[in-house]
Amino acid sequence: MWSVWRAAMAGLTCALMLGACTGGRRDLASPSSESTAPCAPSRTTAGSSVVPASTLGPRPEARSPRPDVSSRLTPGGAIEYAASENPRLAAARNRWRAATQRPAQARALPDPLLLYTEAVVPIQTRGGPIDREFQLLQRIPYPGKLSAAGAIAEEQARVSRLDYEIALRDTVAEVKVTYAELAYLHQALAIVEQNQAIAKQLTVKAATAYAGAEEDRADPVTLFDTLQAQSQLAQLSYDTVTLQELLVAEEARMNGLLHRSAGATLGIPEALAYRPLRATREQLIFLGRQRSQELEAAIHKIRAAEQAERLARLSRVPDFTLGAKYAMVGSDGAFGDRNGEDALGVTFGMTLPIWECKNRAKIAEAEYLKRAACLDRQAKLDDLATRITRTYFRLQNAARLVELYRSSIIPQAEDSMRIAEAGRDAGRDTYGRLLEAQSVWLNFRLAYHRALADHEQMVVRLEQLVGTSLSAHRRKEGP
C-alpha cells in the first residue's frame, strides 16, 4: 500500500510542478495584451517604446578603471565616475534587479500544504483503527489570475527600470550643472585676480601721484582717485574670498555626486564653450512626449492598473484545491478480508466568493486606481509642457545675454578702458575714470561668464525634461 501512496503522491507533485512551470512566462519587455481601455495609449503612441528583454534583467558588468578626476576634470570623466560610484544609482539598479524577480513569483502556484495526523485516540472503522493520516493539498487559482498577477509584476518591473533610468538621467544632469558652475567659478576667480593685480598697480600709481603733489597744490580729485582705488581693491578682495568659498561648496557637491569625500581634490574644469541650441519650444515639447521616462513609466502604470482591474474582476470566480489523502489503518477491524488495509483518496475543493459587497468594492477600487493612473499621465503631459516652456525662456534669455556681451558690450567696455588709460597717461583724464572703466569691464566679463554658465545649465535642464541628449541640436560657436 505504501507503493500506491508514493506513486499517487509523485504523480500529483509532478502535475503541480508542470502546472506551475508552464504558467506562461512572457517576455518582460512585451506589453500587456489587455491594454484596451480608452485611457491607455496605443502601443505605437509616442513615449511607449519598449526596451528589449535583455535590458530588463540588468547584468553585472566588469568595472572599468575610474577616470582620474583629481588631476583632470572633464564632463565625460565626471559622468563616467558618477555612473560607476554613485550610491543612489546603485540603489536604483538593485531595486530594478529585485523587481525583475517578481513576475516568476507572481505566476507561480501557491506552495502545496502537507498535513500529517497521528491519532492519539485512533478512529475506529469497520476496516480497523486509523492510526495516522497523510494529506497533500494544492490550491489552484482560477485560470487567468496568475497570468494577471504576473502581468502586473512585469509592468512594475518596467517601471523600476525607468526609475533607474530617471535616477541615472538626474545624476548626469546634476553632474553637468555642477561642472558648469565650477567652470564659471574658476573663470570668475581668474578674472577677479587679474583685475585685482591691475587695481593694485593703479592704487600704487594714484597714491604716488597724490604724495608727489605739492601740499598747496594738492588736487582733491587725485585724493578721490586714491580712495577709489583702495575701495575697489577691497571690493575685489571680498569678491575673491566669496568666489573661493562658493568654489569649495560646489566642489563638495561634485564630490558628493562622485561618492568622494567633500574635501577631495578635483582637477580644474575646462572652459565652457558657447553652443547655442537650435531647437524650438514646440520641437522640445514633442521630443519630451516621445522620450520622457516619466511619461513612459506612466504608461506602464496604466497597464498595471488595467491588469489589476482584470484581477479584481476575477475575484468573483472561485479558486480550487486538489489533494490526495492516505490513511494507515490498523488490523482490528470487523472485515476479515480487508482488515488493516490502508485507504487512499483524492480531495477536491473550491472557494465560494459569495460576499458580493467585498467583490464590488475591490473592483471599484481597481477602477478608481486605473482612472487615477490615466489622469496622472495627463497631468505629467501638462506639467512637461509647462516646465519646458519656462526653462526654454530662461535658456533664450541667457543666449541673448551671451550674444550681447560678447558681440557688443564687452568690446565696447574694452575700448572705453583703453581710451581712459590713454587719457590718464596723457594727463587728460583722472585715475577715477580709469578705475570706473576697469570696474565696468570686470563686471561685464563676469556677467558674460555667468550667462554662459546659465545657458549651459538650462540646456542640461531641458535634456533632463525631454529625457535625451540634445547634442544633435547644438553647434559650437567658440568660447
CSV table of C-alpha atoms in Angstrom, one decimal:
chain,number,residue,atom,x,y,z
A,1,MET,CA,0.0,0.0,0.0
A,2,TRP,CA,3.0,2.3,0.6
A,3,SER,CA,3.9,1.9,-3.1
A,4,VAL,CA,0.5,3.0,-4.1
A,5,TRP,CA,0.7,6.1,-1.8
A,6,ARG,CA,4.2,7.0,-3.2
A,7,ALA,CA,3.0,6.6,-6.8
A,8,ALA,CA,0.0,8.8,-6.1
A,9,MET,CA,2.0,11.5,-4.4
A,10,ALA,CA,4.6,11.5,-7.1
A,11,GLY,CA,2.0,11.9,-9.8
A,12,LEU,CA,0.2,14.7,-8.0
A,13,THR,CA,3.5,16.5,-7.3
A,14,CYS,CA,4.7,16.2,-11.0
A,15,ALA,CA,1.3,17.5,-12.2
A,16,LEU,CA,1.5,20.5,-9.8
A,17,MET,CA,5.1,21.3,-10.8
A,18,LEU,CA,4.3,21.1,-14.5
A,19,GLY,CA,1.3,23.4,-14.0
A,20,ALA,CA,3.4,25.9,-12.1
A,21,CYS,CA,6.2,25.9,-14.6
A,22,THR,CA,4.0,26.2,-17.7
A,23,GLY,CA,2.1,29.2,-16.3
A,24,GLY,CA,3.2,31.2,-19.4
A,25,ARG,CA,6.1,33.4,-18.6
A,26,ARG,CA,6.0,36.3,-21.0
A,27,ASP,CA,9.0,38.4,-22.0
A,28,LEU,CA,9.3,41.2,-19.5
A,29,ALA,CA,9.7,43.7,-22.3
A,30,SER,CA,6.5,42.8,-24.1
A,31,PRO,CA,3.5,45.0,-23.5
A,32,SER,CA,0.4,43.6,-21.9
A,33,SER,CA,-2.2,42.2,-24.3
A,34,GLU,CA,-5.1,43.5,-22.3
A,35,SER,CA,-4.4,47.3,-22.8
A,36,THR,CA,-7.7,48.0,-24.4
A,37,ALA,CA,-9.1,50.7,-22.1
A,38,PRO,CA,-9.7,54.1,-23.8
A,39,CYS,CA,-7.4,55.9,-21.4
A,40,ALA,CA,-4.5,53.6,-22.3
A,41,PRO,CA,-2.4,54.9,-25.2
A,42,SER,CA,-1.8,52.8,-28.2
A,43,ARG,CA,1.4,50.7,-28.3
A,44,THR,CA,2.6,52.9,-31.2
A,45,THR,CA,1.8,56.0,-29.2
A,46,ALA,CA,4.7,58.4,-28.5
A,47,GLY,CA,6.6,57.5,-25.4
A,48,SER,CA,5.5,53.8,-25.4
A,49,SER,CA,8.8,52.5,-26.7
A,50,VAL,CA,9.7,49.2,-25.0
A,51,VAL,CA,13.2,48.2,-24.1
A,52,PRO,CA,14.3,44.7,-25.3
A,53,ALA,CA,14.0,41.9,-22.8
A,54,SER,CA,17.8,41.7,-22.4
A,55,THR,CA,17.7,45.1,-20.8
A,56,LEU,CA,15.1,44.2,-18.2
A,57,GLY,CA,17.3,41.9,-16.2
A,58,PRO,CA,20.4,44.1,-15.5
A,59,ARG,CA,23.6,42.0,-15.6
A,60,PRO,CA,26.7,42.8,-13.5
A,61,GLU,CA,29.3,44.4,-15.7
A,62,ALA,CA,33.0,44.4,-15.4
A,63,ARG,CA,34.2,47.5,-13.6
A,64,SER,CA,36.4,49.6,-15.8
A,65,PRO,CA,39.2,51.9,-14.3
A,66,ARG,CA,37.7,55.1,-12.9
A,67,PRO,CA,38.7,58.3,-14.5
A,68,ASP,CA,41.3,60.4,-12.6
A,69,VAL,CA,39.2,63.4,-11.7
A,70,SER,CA,41.8,64.7,-9.2
A,71,SER,CA,44.2,65.9,-11.9
A,72,ARG,CA,41.9,66.5,-14.8
A,73,LEU,CA,38.1,67.1,-14.6
A,74,THR,CA,36.1,66.7,-17.8
A,75,PRO,CA,32.4,66.3,-18.2
A,76,GLY,CA,32.7,62.8,-19.7
A,77,GLY,CA,35.1,61.7,-16.9
A,78,ALA,CA,32.9,63.1,-14.2
A,79,ILE,CA,29.8,61.4,-15.6
A,80,GLU,CA,31.6,58.1,-16.0
A,81,TYR,CA,32.8,58.3,-12.4
A,82,ALA,CA,29.4,59.1,-11.1
A,83,ALA,CA,27.7,56.3,-13.1
A,84,SER,CA,30.0,53.7,-11.5
A,85,GLU,CA,30.3,55.1,-8.0
A,86,ASN,CA,27.1,57.0,-7.1
A,87,PRO,CA,25.2,55.0,-4.4
A,88,ARG,CA,21.8,56.4,-5.4
A,89,LEU,CA,22.3,54.9,-8.8
A,90,ALA,CA,23.5,51.6,-7.3
A,91,ALA,CA,20.4,51.5,-5.1
A,92,ALA,CA,18.1,52.2,-8.0
A,93,ARG,CA,19.8,49.5,-10.1
A,94,ASN,CA,19.4,46.9,-7.3
A,95,ARG,CA,15.7,47.8,-6.9
A,96,TRP,CA,15.3,47.2,-10.6
A,97,ARG,CA,17.1,43.8,-10.3
A,98,ALA,CA,14.8,43.0,-7.4
A,99,ALA,CA,11.7,43.9,-9.5
A,100,THR,CA,12.7,41.6,-12.3
A,101,GLN,CA,12.4,38.6,-9.9
A,102,ARG,CA,8.8,39.3,-9.0
A,103,PRO,CA,7.0,38.1,-12.2
A,104,ALA,CA,8.2,34.5,-11.7
A,105,GLN,CA,6.9,34.6,-8.1
A,106,ALA,CA,3.6,36.1,-9.1
A,107,ARG,CA,2.9,33.4,-11.7
A,108,ALA,CA,3.9,30.5,-9.5
A,109,LEU,CA,1.3,28.3,-7.8
A,110,PRO,CA,1.0,28.7,-4.0
A,111,ASP,CA,3.1,26.3,-2.0
A,112,PRO,CA,1.3,22.9,-1.5
A,113,LEU,CA,0.3,22.0,2.0
A,114,LEU,CA,1.3,18.7,3.5
A,115,LEU,CA,-0.7,17.5,6.5
A,116,TYR,CA,0.2,14.7,8.9
A,117,THR,CA,-2.2,13.4,11.6
A,118,GLU,CA,-1.1,11.0,14.3
A,119,ALA,CA,-4.1,9.6,16.1
A,120,VAL,CA,-3.9,9.9,19.9
A,121,VAL,CA,-7.2,8.0,20.1
A,122,PRO,CA,-7.5,6.1,16.8
A,123,ILE,CA,-10.7,6.4,14.9
A,124,GLN,CA,-12.4,3.0,14.7
A,125,THR,CA,-13.7,1.9,11.4
A,126,ARG,CA,-15.0,-1.4,10.1
A,127,GLY,CA,-11.7,-2.0,8.4
A,128,GLY,CA,-9.7,-1.2,11.5
A,129,PRO,CA,-8.5,1.8,13.5
A,130,ILE,CA,-7.0,4.8,11.6
A,131,ASP,CA,-3.6,5.2,13.2
A,132,ARG,CA,-2.3,8.1,11.1
A,133,GLU,CA,-3.1,10.1,8.0
A,134,PHE,CA,-1.1,11.9,5.3
A,135,GLN,CA,-2.7,14.6,3.2
A,136,LEU,CA,-1.3,16.8,0.4
A,137,LEU,CA,-3.3,19.8,-0.8
A,138,GLN,CA,-2.6,22.3,-3.6
A,139,ARG,CA,-4.5,25.5,-4.1
A,140,ILE,CA,-5.0,26.3,-7.8
A,141,PRO,CA,-6.3,29.8,-8.6
A,142,TYR,CA,-8.9,30.3,-11.3
A,143,PRO,CA,-7.3,30.4,-14.8
A,144,GLY,CA,-6.3,34.0,-15.6
A,145,LYS,CA,-5.5,35.1,-12.0
A,146,LEU,CA,-1.8,34.0,-12.1
A,147,SER,CA,-1.3,35.5,-15.5
A,148,ALA,CA,-2.8,38.8,-14.4
A,149,ALA,CA,-0.7,38.9,-11.3
A,150,GLY,CA,2.4,38.1,-13.4
A,151,ALA,CA,1.5,40.9,-15.9
A,152,ILE,CA,1.2,43.4,-13.0
A,153,ALA,CA,4.7,42.4,-11.8
A,154,GLU,CA,6.1,42.8,-15.3
A,155,GLU,CA,4.7,46.3,-15.6
A,156,GLN,CA,6.1,47.1,-12.2
A,157,ALA,CA,9.5,45.8,-13.3
A,158,ARG,CA,9.4,48.1,-16.3
A,159,VAL,CA,8.6,51.0,-14.0
A,160,SER,CA,11.6,50.0,-11.9
A,161,ARG,CA,13.8,50.0,-15.0
A,162,LEU,CA,12.5,53.5,-15.8
A,163,ASP,CA,13.1,54.6,-12.2
A,164,TYR,CA,16.7,53.6,-12.6
A,165,GLU,CA,16.9,55.5,-15.9
A,166,ILE,CA,15.5,58.5,-14.2
A,167,ALA,CA,18.0,58.3,-11.4
A,168,LEU,CA,20.8,57.9,-14.0
A,169,ARG,CA,19.5,60.9,-16.0
A,170,ASP,CA,19.1,63.1,-13.0
A,171,THR,CA,22.6,62.2,-11.7
A,172,VAL,CA,24.1,63.0,-15.1
A,173,ALA,CA,22.2,66.3,-15.2
A,174,GLU,CA,23.4,67.3,-11.7
A,175,VAL,CA,27.0,66.5,-12.6
A,176,LYS,CA,26.7,68.6,-15.8
A,177,VAL,CA,25.1,71.5,-13.9
A,178,THR,CA,27.7,71.4,-11.2
A,179,TYR,CA,30.5,71.1,-13.7
A,180,ALA,CA,29.2,74.3,-15.5
A,181,GLU,CA,29.1,76.1,-12.1
A,182,LEU,CA,32.7,75.0,-11.3
A,183,ALA,CA,33.8,76.2,-14.7
A,184,TYR,CA,32.2,79.6,-14.1
A,185,LEU,CA,33.7,80.0,-10.7
A,186,HIS,CA,37.2,79.2,-12.0
A,187,GLN,CA,36.8,81.7,-14.8
A,188,ALA,CA,35.4,84.3,-12.3
A,189,LEU,CA,38.3,83.8,-9.9
A,190,ALA,CA,40.8,84.2,-12.8
A,191,ILE,CA,39.1,87.5,-13.9
A,192,VAL,CA,38.9,88.9,-10.4
A,193,GLU,CA,42.6,88.0,-9.7
A,194,GLN,CA,43.6,89.6,-12.9
A,195,ASN,CA,41.7,92.8,-12.1
A,196,GLN,CA,43.0,92.7,-8.6
A,197,ALA,CA,46.5,92.9,-10.0
A,198,ILE,CA,45.5,95.8,-12.2
A,199,ALA,CA,43.8,97.6,-9.3
A,200,LYS,CA,46.9,97.2,-7.1
A,201,GLN,CA,49.0,98.9,-9.8
A,202,LEU,CA,46.5,101.7,-10.2
A,203,THR,CA,46.4,102.1,-6.4
A,204,VAL,CA,50.2,102.5,-6.2
A,205,LYS,CA,50.1,105.0,-9.1
A,206,ALA,CA,47.3,107.0,-7.6
A,207,ALA,CA,49.0,107.1,-4.2
A,208,THR,CA,52.3,108.1,-5.7
A,209,ALA,CA,50.7,110.8,-7.8
A,210,TYR,CA,48.9,112.2,-4.7
A,211,ALA,CA,52.0,112.0,-2.4
A,212,GLY,CA,54.2,113.7,-5.0
A,213,ALA,CA,51.9,116.7,-5.4
A,214,GLU,CA,52.9,119.9,-3.6
A,215,GLU,CA,50.8,120.5,-0.4
A,216,ASP,CA,49.3,123.7,-1.6
A,217,ARG,CA,48.6,122.3,-5.0
A,218,ALA,CA,47.1,119.0,-3.8
A,219,ASP,CA,44.4,118.0,-6.2
A,220,PRO,CA,41.2,116.8,-4.4
A,221,VAL,CA,40.4,114.6,-7.4
A,222,THR,CA,43.7,112.8,-7.0
A,223,LEU,CA,42.9,112.2,-3.4
A,224,PHE,CA,39.5,110.8,-4.5
A,225,ASP,CA,41.3,108.6,-7.0
A,226,THR,CA,43.4,107.2,-4.3
A,227,LEU,CA,40.5,106.4,-2.1
A,228,GLN,CA,38.5,105.0,-5.0
A,229,ALA,CA,41.4,102.7,-6.0
A,230,GLN,CA,41.7,101.4,-2.4
A,231,SER,CA,37.9,100.9,-2.2
A,232,GLN,CA,37.9,98.9,-5.4
A,233,LEU,CA,40.8,96.8,-4.3
A,234,ALA,CA,39.0,96.0,-1.0
A,235,GLN,CA,35.9,95.0,-3.0
A,236,LEU,CA,37.9,92.7,-5.3
A,237,SER,CA,39.4,91.1,-2.2
A,238,TYR,CA,35.9,90.4,-0.8
A,239,ASP,CA,34.8,89.0,-4.2
A,240,THR,CA,37.9,86.7,-4.2
A,241,VAL,CA,37.0,85.3,-0.8
A,242,THR,CA,33.3,84.9,-1.8
A,243,LEU,CA,34.2,83.1,-5.0
A,244,GLN,CA,36.6,80.8,-3.2
A,245,GLU,CA,34.0,79.8,-0.7
A,246,LEU,CA,31.5,79.2,-3.4
A,247,LEU,CA,34.1,77.1,-5.2
A,248,VAL,CA,34.6,74.9,-2.1
A,249,ALA,CA,30.8,74.4,-1.8
A,250,GLU,CA,30.5,73.4,-5.5
A,251,GLU,CA,33.5,71.1,-5.2
A,252,ALA,CA,31.8,69.4,-2.2
A,253,ARG,CA,28.7,69.0,-4.3
A,254,MET,CA,30.6,67.4,-7.2
A,255,ASN,CA,32.5,65.1,-4.8
A,256,GLY,CA,29.1,64.1,-3.3
A,257,LEU,CA,27.8,63.1,-6.7
A,258,LEU,CA,31.0,61.1,-7.3
A,259,HIS,CA,30.8,59.4,-3.9
A,260,ARG,CA,34.1,61.0,-2.7
A,261,SER,CA,34.9,62.9,0.5
A,262,ALA,CA,33.7,66.5,0.4
A,263,GLY,CA,37.3,67.9,0.5
A,264,ALA,CA,38.8,65.6,-2.1
A,265,THR,CA,40.9,67.3,-4.8
A,266,LEU,CA,39.3,68.0,-8.1
A,267,GLY,CA,41.0,69.0,-11.3
A,268,ILE,CA,40.4,72.3,-13.0
A,269,PRO,CA,37.4,72.1,-15.3
A,270,GLU,CA,37.6,73.0,-19.0
A,271,ALA,CA,36.3,76.4,-20.0
A,272,LEU,CA,32.8,76.4,-21.3
A,273,ALA,CA,32.1,76.9,-25.0
A,274,TYR,CA,29.0,78.6,-26.3
A,275,ARG,CA,26.9,76.1,-28.2
A,276,PRO,CA,23.5,77.5,-28.9
A,277,LEU,CA,20.5,75.2,-29.0
A,278,ARG,CA,18.9,75.1,-32.5
A,279,ALA,CA,15.5,73.7,-31.4
A,280,THR,CA,12.2,75.4,-31.0
A,281,ARG,CA,10.0,75.1,-27.9
A,282,GLU,CA,7.5,73.1,-29.9
A,283,GLN,CA,10.2,70.7,-31.0
A,284,LEU,CA,11.3,70.2,-27.5
A,285,ILE,CA,7.8,69.5,-26.2
A,286,PHE,CA,7.3,67.0,-29.0
A,287,LEU,CA,10.6,65.3,-28.2
A,288,GLY,CA,9.7,65.2,-24.5
A,289,ARG,CA,6.4,63.5,-25.2
A,290,GLN,CA,8.4,60.9,-27.2
A,291,ARG,CA,11.3,60.3,-24.9
A,292,SER,CA,10.4,61.3,-21.3
A,293,GLN,CA,10.9,58.5,-18.9
A,294,GLU,CA,8.2,59.7,-16.6
A,295,LEU,CA,5.6,59.5,-19.4
A,296,GLU,CA,6.7,56.0,-20.3
A,297,ALA,CA,6.5,55.0,-16.7
A,298,ALA,CA,3.0,56.4,-16.5
A,299,ILE,CA,2.0,54.2,-19.5
A,300,HIS,CA,3.3,51.1,-17.7
A,301,LYS,CA,1.4,52.1,-14.6
A,302,ILE,CA,-1.8,52.4,-16.6
A,303,ARG,CA,-1.2,48.9,-18.0
A,304,ALA,CA,-0.5,47.6,-14.5
A,305,ALA,CA,-3.7,49.2,-13.3
A,306,GLU,CA,-5.6,47.5,-16.2
A,307,GLN,CA,-4.3,44.1,-15.1
A,308,ALA,CA,-5.2,44.9,-11.5
A,309,GLU,CA,-8.7,45.6,-12.6
A,310,ARG,CA,-8.8,42.4,-14.5
A,311,LEU,CA,-7.6,40.5,-11.4
A,312,ALA,CA,-10.2,42.3,-9.3
A,313,ARG,CA,-13.0,41.1,-11.6
A,314,LEU,CA,-11.7,37.6,-11.2
A,315,SER,CA,-12.4,37.8,-7.5
A,316,ARG,CA,-16.0,36.7,-8.4
A,317,VAL,CA,-14.8,33.3,-9.6
A,318,PRO,CA,-13.7,30.5,-7.3
A,319,ASP,CA,-10.2,29.1,-6.6
A,320,PHE,CA,-9.8,25.3,-6.5
A,321,THR,CA,-8.0,22.9,-4.2
A,322,LEU,CA,-6.8,19.5,-5.3
A,323,GLY,CA,-5.3,16.9,-3.0
A,324,ALA,CA,-4.6,13.3,-2.0
A,325,LYS,CA,-5.2,11.6,1.3
A,326,TYR,CA,-3.6,8.4,2.6
A,327,ALA,CA,-4.8,6.8,5.8
A,328,MET,CA,-2.9,4.0,7.6
A,329,VAL,CA,-5.5,1.6,9.0
A,330,GLY,CA,-4.8,-0.9,11.8
A,331,SER,CA,-5.7,-4.6,11.8
A,332,ASP,CA,-8.5,-4.7,14.4
A,333,GLY,CA,-11.4,-4.3,12.0
A,334,ALA,CA,-14.5,-6.3,11.5
A,335,PHE,CA,-13.8,-7.3,7.9
A,336,GLY,CA,-11.5,-10.2,7.8
A,337,ASP,CA,-10.6,-10.0,4.1
A,338,ARG,CA,-9.8,-6.2,4.2
A,339,ASN,CA,-8.8,-6.0,7.8
A,340,GLY,CA,-5.9,-3.4,8.2
A,341,GLU,CA,-5.9,-2.4,4.6
A,342,ASP,CA,-4.8,1.3,4.2
A,343,ALA,CA,-7.1,3.8,2.5
A,344,LEU,CA,-6.2,6.2,-0.4
A,345,GLY,CA,-8.5,9.1,-1.6
A,346,VAL,CA,-8.4,12.3,-3.6
A,347,THR,CA,-9.6,15.7,-2.5
A,348,PHE,CA,-11.3,18.5,-4.4
A,349,GLY,CA,-12.5,21.8,-3.0
A,350,MET,CA,-13.3,25.3,-4.1
A,351,THR,CA,-13.8,28.7,-2.6
A,352,LEU,CA,-17.2,30.3,-2.6
A,353,PRO,CA,-16.9,34.0,-3.5
A,354,ILE,CA,-20.4,34.8,-2.1
A,355,TRP,CA,-19.6,38.2,-0.4
A,356,GLU,CA,-20.6,40.4,-3.3
A,357,CYS,CA,-20.2,43.6,-1.4
A,358,LYS,CA,-16.5,42.9,-0.9
A,359,ASN,CA,-16.0,41.9,-4.6
A,360,ARG,CA,-17.8,45.1,-5.8
A,361,ALA,CA,-15.6,47.2,-3.5
A,362,LYS,CA,-12.5,45.5,-4.9
A,363,ILE,CA,-13.5,46.1,-8.5
A,364,ALA,CA,-14.5,49.7,-7.8
A,365,GLU,CA,-11.1,50.3,-6.1
A,366,ALA,CA,-9.3,48.9,-9.1
A,367,GLU,CA,-11.3,51.1,-11.5
A,368,TYR,CA,-10.5,54.2,-9.5
A,369,LEU,CA,-6.9,53.4,-9.4
A,370,LYS,CA,-6.8,52.9,-13.2
A,371,ARG,CA,-8.6,56.2,-13.7
A,372,ALA,CA,-6.1,57.9,-11.4
A,373,ALA,CA,-3.2,56.4,-13.4
A,374,CYS,CA,-4.7,57.8,-16.6
A,375,LEU,CA,-5.1,61.2,-15.0
A,376,ASP,CA,-1.5,61.1,-13.6
A,377,ARG,CA,-0.2,60.7,-17.1
A,378,GLN,CA,-2.3,63.6,-18.4
A,379,ALA,CA,-1.0,65.7,-15.6
A,380,LYS,CA,2.6,64.8,-16.4
A,381,LEU,CA,2.0,65.8,-20.0
A,382,ASP,CA,0.7,69.2,-19.0
A,383,ASP,CA,3.5,69.7,-16.5
A,384,LEU,CA,6.1,68.7,-19.0
A,385,ALA,CA,4.9,71.4,-21.5
A,386,THR,CA,4.9,74.0,-18.7
A,387,ARG,CA,8.3,73.2,-17.4
A,388,ILE,CA,9.8,73.0,-20.9
A,389,THR,CA,8.3,76.4,-21.7
A,390,ARG,CA,9.7,78.0,-18.5
A,391,THR,CA,13.1,76.5,-18.9
A,392,TYR,CA,13.2,77.4,-22.6
A,393,PHE,CA,12.6,81.1,-21.8
A,394,ARG,CA,15.5,81.1,-19.3
A,395,LEU,CA,17.6,79.5,-22.0
A,396,GLN,CA,16.7,82.1,-24.6
A,397,ASN,CA,17.3,84.9,-22.1
A,398,ALA,CA,20.8,83.5,-21.3
A,399,ALA,CA,21.6,83.1,-25.0
A,400,ARG,CA,20.6,86.7,-25.7
A,401,LEU,CA,22.9,87.9,-22.9
A,402,VAL,CA,25.8,85.8,-24.2
A,403,GLU,CA,25.4,87.2,-27.7
A,404,LEU,CA,25.0,90.8,-26.4
A,405,TYR,CA,28.0,90.7,-24.1
A,406,ARG,CA,30.4,89.0,-26.4
A,407,SER,CA,29.5,90.9,-29.6
A,408,SER,CA,28.8,94.3,-28.2
A,409,ILE,CA,29.1,95.2,-24.5
A,410,ILE,CA,32.5,93.7,-23.7
A,411,PRO,CA,34.3,95.0,-26.8
A,412,GLN,CA,32.8,98.5,-26.1
A,413,ALA,CA,33.9,98.2,-22.4
A,414,GLU,CA,37.4,97.2,-23.5
A,415,ASP,CA,37.6,100.3,-25.8
A,416,SER,CA,36.4,102.5,-23.0
A,417,MET,CA,39.1,101.2,-20.7
A,418,ARG,CA,41.8,101.7,-23.3
A,419,ILE,CA,40.6,105.2,-24.0
A,420,ALA,CA,40.5,106.0,-20.3
A,421,GLU,CA,44.0,104.5,-19.8
A,422,ALA,CA,45.4,106.6,-22.7
A,423,GLY,CA,43.7,109.7,-21.4
A,424,ARG,CA,45.2,109.1,-17.9
A,425,ASP,CA,48.7,108.6,-19.3
A,426,ALA,CA,48.3,111.8,-21.3
A,427,GLY,CA,47.1,113.7,-18.4
A,428,ARG,CA,43.7,114.4,-19.9
A,429,ASP,CA,41.8,112.1,-17.5
A,430,THR,CA,41.9,111.0,-13.9
A,431,TYR,CA,42.6,107.7,-12.3
A,432,GLY,CA,38.9,107.7,-11.2
A,433,ARG,CA,37.7,107.5,-14.8
A,434,LEU,CA,40.2,104.6,-15.4
A,435,LEU,CA,39.1,102.8,-12.3
A,436,GLU,CA,35.5,103.2,-13.3
A,437,ALA,CA,36.1,101.9,-16.8
A,438,GLN,CA,38.0,98.9,-15.4
A,439,SER,CA,35.2,98.1,-12.9
A,440,VAL,CA,32.6,98.2,-15.7
A,441,TRP,CA,34.8,95.9,-17.9
A,442,LEU,CA,35.2,93.5,-15.0
A,443,ASN,CA,31.5,93.3,-14.2
A,444,PHE,CA,30.6,92.8,-17.9
A,445,ARG,CA,33.1,89.9,-18.2
A,446,LEU,CA,31.8,88.3,-15.0
A,447,ALA,CA,28.2,88.7,-16.3
A,448,TYR,CA,29.2,87.2,-19.6
A,449,HIS,CA,30.6,84.0,-18.0
A,450,ARG,CA,27.6,83.9,-15.7
A,451,ALA,CA,25.2,84.0,-18.7
A,452,LEU,CA,27.4,81.3,-20.4
A,453,ALA,CA,27.1,79.0,-17.4
A,454,ASP,CA,23.4,79.7,-17.1
A,455,HIS,CA,22.9,78.9,-20.8
A,456,GLU,CA,24.8,75.5,-20.4
A,457,GLN,CA,22.8,74.7,-17.3
A,458,MET,CA,19.4,75.4,-18.9
A,459,VAL,CA,20.4,73.1,-21.8
A,460,VAL,CA,21.1,70.4,-19.3
A,461,ARG,CA,17.7,71.0,-17.6
A,462,LEU,CA,16.0,70.7,-20.9
A,463,GLU,CA,17.8,67.5,-21.6
A,464,GLN,CA,16.6,66.3,-18.2
A,465,LEU,CA,13.0,67.2,-19.1
A,466,VAL,CA,12.9,65.7,-22.6
A,467,GLY,CA,14.7,62.6,-21.4
A,468,THR,CA,17.5,62.5,-24.0
A,469,SER,CA,20.6,64.3,-25.1
A,470,LEU,CA,20.3,67.5,-27.2
A,471,SER,CA,23.8,67.4,-28.6
A,472,ALA,CA,22.5,66.9,-32.1
A,473,HIS,CA,20.6,70.2,-31.8
A,474,ARG,CA,23.6,72.3,-30.9
A,475,ARG,CA,26.5,73.7,-32.7
A,476,LYS,CA,29.8,75.2,-31.4
A,477,GLU,CA,30.4,78.9,-31.8
A,478,GLY,CA,33.6,79.3,-29.8
A,479,PRO,CA,34.2,80.5,-26.2
